Coordinates of C-alpha atoms in Angstrom, one line a residue:
X1 CA -23.3 -7.7 14.9
X2 CA -20.1 -9.7 15.5
X3 CA -19.1 -11.6 12.3
X4 CA -17.8 -15.0 13.3
X5 CA -14.9 -16.4 11.2
X6 CA -14.4 -20.1 10.3
X7 CA -11.0 -21.7 11.0
X8 CA -10.2 -21.4 7.3
X9 CA -11.1 -17.7 7.3
X10 CA -8.9 -17.1 10.3
X11 CA -6.0 -18.7 8.6
X12 CA -6.5 -16.3 5.6
X13 CA -6.6 -13.5 8.1
X14 CA -3.3 -14.7 9.6
X15 CA -1.8 -14.4 6.1
X16 CA -3.1 -10.8 5.8
X17 CA -1.8 -9.9 9.3
X18 CA 1.6 -11.4 8.5
X19 CA 2.0 -9.2 5.4
X20 CA 1.6 -6.2 7.8
X21 CA 4.0 -7.8 10.3
X22 CA 6.7 -8.3 7.6
X23 CA 6.1 -4.7 6.4
X24 CA 6.8 -3.4 9.9
X25 CA 9.9 -5.6 10.1
X26 CA 11.1 -4.1 6.8
X27 CA 10.4 -0.6 8.1
X28 CA 12.3 -1.3 11.3
X29 CA 15.5 -1.3 9.2
X30 CA 14.6 2.1 7.7
X31 CA 13.3 4.0 10.7
X32 CA 16.2 6.3 11.7
X33 CA 17.2 9.9 12.1
X34 CA 17.0 11.9 8.9
X35 CA 14.4 9.6 7.2
X36 CA 11.0 11.1 6.3
X37 CA 7.7 9.3 6.9
X38 CA 6.8 10.0 3.3
X39 CA 9.8 7.8 2.3
X40 CA 8.6 5.1 4.7
X41 CA 5.2 5.3 3.2
X42 CA 6.5 4.8 -0.3
X43 CA 8.6 1.8 0.4
X44 CA 5.8 0.2 2.5
X45 CA 3.3 0.5 -0.4
X46 CA 5.9 -1.2 -2.7
X47 CA 6.6 -3.9 -0.2
X48 CA 2.9 -4.7 0.4
X49 CA 2.1 -4.9 -3.3
X50 CA 5.2 -7.0 -4.0
X51 CA 3.8 -9.5 -1.4
X52 CA 0.5 -9.9 -3.3
X53 CA -1.6 -7.6 -1.1
X54 CA -3.1 -4.2 -1.4
X55 CA -2.5 -1.3 1.0
X56 CA -5.3 -1.5 3.5
X57 CA -5.5 2.1 4.4
X58 CA -5.0 3.9 1.1
X59 CA -8.3 5.1 -0.2
X60 CA -10.2 3.8 2.8
X61 CA -12.3 6.8 4.1
X62 CA -10.3 8.8 1.6
X63 CA -7.0 8.1 3.4
X64 CA -4.2 9.3 1.1
X65 CA -1.4 7.1 2.4
X66 CA -0.4 3.5 3.0
X67 CA 0.9 4.2 6.5
X68 CA -0.3 6.3 9.3
X69 CA 2.8 7.7 11.1
X70 CA 2.3 9.4 14.4
X71 CA 5.3 11.2 15.8
X72 CA 5.8 12.2 19.4
X73 CA 2.6 13.9 20.6
X74 CA 0.6 12.5 17.7
X75 CA -1.6 9.7 19.0
X76 CA -2.8 8.1 15.8
X77 CA -3.8 8.8 12.2
X78 CA -0.7 10.9 11.5
X79 CA -0.3 11.5 7.8
X80 CA 3.2 11.0 6.3
X81 CA 5.2 14.1 5.7
X82 CA 8.6 15.3 4.3
X83 CA 9.8 16.3 7.8
X84 CA 12.8 14.2 8.7
X85 CA 12.7 12.1 11.9
X86 CA 15.0 13.5 14.6
X87 CA 17.1 12.0 17.4
X88 CA 14.9 11.5 20.4
X89 CA 11.6 11.1 18.4
X90 CA 9.2 8.3 18.7
X91 CA 6.9 7.2 15.8
X92 CA 3.9 4.9 15.9
X93 CA 3.6 3.3 12.5
X94 CA 0.1 1.9 11.8
X95 CA -0.2 -0.3 8.7
X96 CA -3.0 -2.3 7.0
X97 CA -3.1 -4.8 4.2
X98 CA -5.9 -6.4 2.2
X99 CA -5.2 -9.9 1.1
X100 CA -7.5 -12.9 0.4
X101 CA -10.4 -10.5 0.8
X102 CA -9.4 -10.0 4.5
X103 CA -7.7 -7.2 6.3
X104 CA -4.6 -7.2 8.5
X105 CA -4.1 -4.1 10.7
X106 CA -1.5 -3.5 13.4
X107 CA 1.0 -1.0 14.8
X108 CA 4.3 -0.6 16.5
X109 CA 6.0 2.4 18.2
X110 CA 9.6 2.9 17.2
X111 CA 12.4 4.9 19.0
X112 CA 14.7 7.1 17.0
X113 CA 18.1 7.5 18.6
X114 CA 18.4 8.7 22.1
X115 CA 14.9 8.7 23.5
X116 CA 14.2 10.1 27.0
X117 CA 13.9 7.5 29.7
X118 CA 10.4 8.6 30.7
X119 CA 9.3 8.1 27.1
X120 CA 10.9 4.7 27.0
X121 CA 8.9 3.8 30.1
X122 CA 5.7 4.9 28.4
X123 CA 6.5 2.6 25.5
X124 CA 7.2 -0.3 27.8
X125 CA 4.0 0.1 29.8
X126 CA 1.9 0.6 26.7
X127 CA 3.2 -2.6 25.1
X128 CA 2.7 -4.6 28.3
X129 CA -0.8 -3.3 28.5
X130 CA -1.6 -4.7 25.1
X131 CA -0.9 -8.2 26.4
X132 CA -2.8 -7.5 29.6
X133 CA -5.8 -6.7 27.4
X134 CA -5.3 -9.7 25.1
X135 CA -5.3 -12.1 28.1
X136 CA -8.9 -11.1 28.7
X137 CA -10.1 -11.9 25.2
X138 CA -11.5 -15.3 26.0
X139 CA -14.9 -17.1 26.3
X140 CA -16.7 -16.1 29.4
X141 CA -15.5 -12.5 29.3
X142 CA -16.8 -9.3 27.7
X143 CA -15.5 -6.2 25.9
X144 CA -15.3 -4.3 29.2
X145 CA -12.9 -6.9 30.6
X146 CA -10.2 -6.1 28.0
X147 CA -10.7 -2.3 28.4
X148 CA -10.6 -2.6 32.2
X149 CA -7.3 -4.5 32.1
X150 CA -5.6 -2.0 29.8
X151 CA -6.9 1.0 31.7
X152 CA -6.0 -0.2 35.2
X153 CA -2.5 -1.2 34.1
X154 CA -1.7 2.2 32.4
X155 CA -3.5 4.4 34.9
X156 CA -1.6 2.7 37.8
X157 CA 1.5 4.3 36.2
X158 CA -0.1 7.7 35.9
X159 CA -0.8 7.6 32.2
X160 CA -3.8 8.9 30.3
X161 CA -5.9 6.3 28.4
X162 CA -7.4 7.8 25.2
X163 CA -11.2 7.6 25.1
X164 CA -12.2 8.9 21.7
X165 CA -10.4 6.2 19.7
X166 CA -10.8 2.5 20.1
X167 CA -9.9 -0.9 18.8
X168 CA -12.4 -2.9 16.6
X169 CA -13.5 -6.1 15.0
X170 CA -11.6 -7.0 11.9
X171 CA -12.5 -9.1 8.8
X172 CA -13.6 -8.4 5.3
X173 CA -14.0 -4.9 6.5
X174 CA -11.3 -2.9 8.3
X175 CA -13.8 -1.9 11.0
X176 CA -16.4 -4.4 12.2
X177 CA -18.2 -5.0 15.5
X178 CA -17.4 -4.9 18.3
X179 CA -15.7 -1.7 19.2
X180 CA -12.8 -2.4 21.7
X181 CA -12.2 0.5 24.0
X182 CA -9.0 0.7 26.1
X183 CA -11.1 1.5 29.2
X184 CA -14.2 0.0 30.7
X185 CA -15.8 -2.0 33.5
X186 CA -15.4 -5.7 34.1
X187 CA -18.4 -7.8 33.0
X188 CA -19.8 -5.1 30.8
X189 CA -20.3 -5.0 27.0
X190 CA -20.7 -7.6 24.3
X191 CA -19.8 -11.2 25.1
X192 CA -16.8 -12.8 23.4
X193 CA -17.6 -15.7 21.1
X194 CA -15.6 -18.4 19.4
X195 CA -14.3 -17.3 16.0
X196 CA -14.4 -13.6 16.5
X197 CA -11.3 -11.5 15.4
X198 CA -10.5 -8.1 16.8
X199 CA -7.7 -5.5 16.7
X200 CA -6.7 -4.5 20.2
X201 CA -4.7 -1.3 20.2
X202 CA -3.9 0.7 23.4
X203 CA -3.3 4.4 22.7
X204 CA -1.7 5.7 25.9
X205 CA -0.6 9.3 26.7
X206 CA 2.1 10.4 29.0
X207 CA -0.1 13.1 30.4
X208 CA -3.8 13.9 29.9
X209 CA -6.1 11.4 28.1
X210 CA -7.6 14.3 26.2
X211 CA -6.8 14.7 22.5
X212 CA -7.6 17.0 19.6
X213 CA -7.5 16.7 15.8
X214 CA -5.2 18.8 13.6
X215 CA -6.4 20.8 10.6
X216 CA -5.3 18.1 8.2
X217 CA -8.5 16.3 9.2
X218 CA -6.5 13.2 10.2
X219 CA -3.8 13.6 12.8
X220 CA -4.9 13.2 16.4
X221 CA -2.6 14.7 19.0
X222 CA -2.5 15.0 22.8
X223 CA -4.0 18.2 24.2
X224 CA -1.0 18.9 26.4
X225 CA 1.7 18.1 23.8
X226 CA 3.2 15.2 25.7
X227 CA 4.1 12.0 23.9
X228 CA 1.7 9.2 23.1
X229 CA 2.4 5.6 22.3
X230 CA 0.4 3.1 20.2
X231 CA 0.7 -0.7 19.8
X232 CA -1.8 -3.0 18.0
X233 CA -2.3 -6.7 17.4
X234 CA -4.9 -8.8 15.5
X235 CA -6.3 -11.5 17.7
X236 CA -8.8 -14.3 17.2
X237 CA -10.6 -16.5 19.7
X238 CA -9.7 -20.1 19.0
X239 CA -10.8 -22.9 21.3
X240 CA -12.0 -20.3 23.7
X241 CA -8.6 -18.5 24.0
X242 CA -6.8 -15.6 22.4
X243 CA -4.6 -16.4 19.4
X244 CA -2.4 -13.6 18.0
X245 CA -2.5 -13.6 14.2
X246 CA 0.0 -10.8 13.8
X247 CA 3.5 -10.7 15.3
X248 CA 6.2 -8.2 16.3
X249 CA 8.9 -10.9 15.7
X250 CA 10.1 -9.4 12.4
X251 CA 10.6 -6.0 14.1
X252 CA 12.2 -7.6 17.1
X253 CA 14.7 -9.5 14.9
X254 CA 15.8 -6.3 13.3
X255 CA 16.0 -4.4 16.6
X256 CA 17.8 -7.2 18.4
X257 CA 15.0 -7.6 21.0
X258 CA 14.7 -11.0 22.7
X259 CA 11.3 -11.6 24.2
X260 CA 8.7 -14.4 24.7
X261 CA 5.8 -12.0 25.1
X262 CA 3.8 -13.5 22.3
X263 CA 4.4 -17.2 23.2
X264 CA 1.4 -17.7 25.5
X265 CA -0.9 -16.5 22.7
X266 CA 0.2 -19.0 20.0
X267 CA -1.0 -22.6 19.7
X268 CA 1.9 -23.4 17.4
X269 CA 5.4 -21.9 17.0
X270 CA 5.8 -19.0 14.6
X271 CA 8.3 -19.8 11.8
X272 CA 10.0 -16.7 10.4

């Protein structure tokens, strides 16, 4: 059952999402060659707690960490380690925060140093596919419309769209209805309704869409060992249209990226 949020609850969720956004922005200053994901995990937990929130992942389903850091062929759910990041790596950092009794949950894929051009393209297309999906989150559409948009955009570039892992509803629980696959058929699945909030998160592989789980019980990797990219936003339906509650603006500010990619999904300007 989809749990509809009031406008007041959506604003509380925006605050939760922005704690995650600010955490990712802080991490953008730290993600570099020689840094370990365990270090990133430690400073992320401190940052979230300092901002009046709790780490959303830590302890959830027995997760041992604040961040999930997926490097190169890791798709999602990568546990932080003491292995330093290397030049040419990519790392998807997925972060959650619990604040005001609501969760924020989103992710960004970072480049470390000199990343291969074909990997840069995968990052670009995956990020663009996120917004292709978000455009379909509106009254009159269904879950399959979002998945179809993401799938068609990515498969047109020859990439594999992960099937086993999906986006999800978001609220007082980290995972609510509906599930939000990154593949699907137009006009199929649950209808979108005013006040629903979801996490849309394309997980796109350079090669096969097939994945496997490592022995740590968490990390999901591509079967062919090729890179995977993950981006995620929290999105509400307000006045029948998609409204992004999270933002990559804090990350972009650190990385020197100028873009208006989020503008069409905001009813009012974001003040940093």
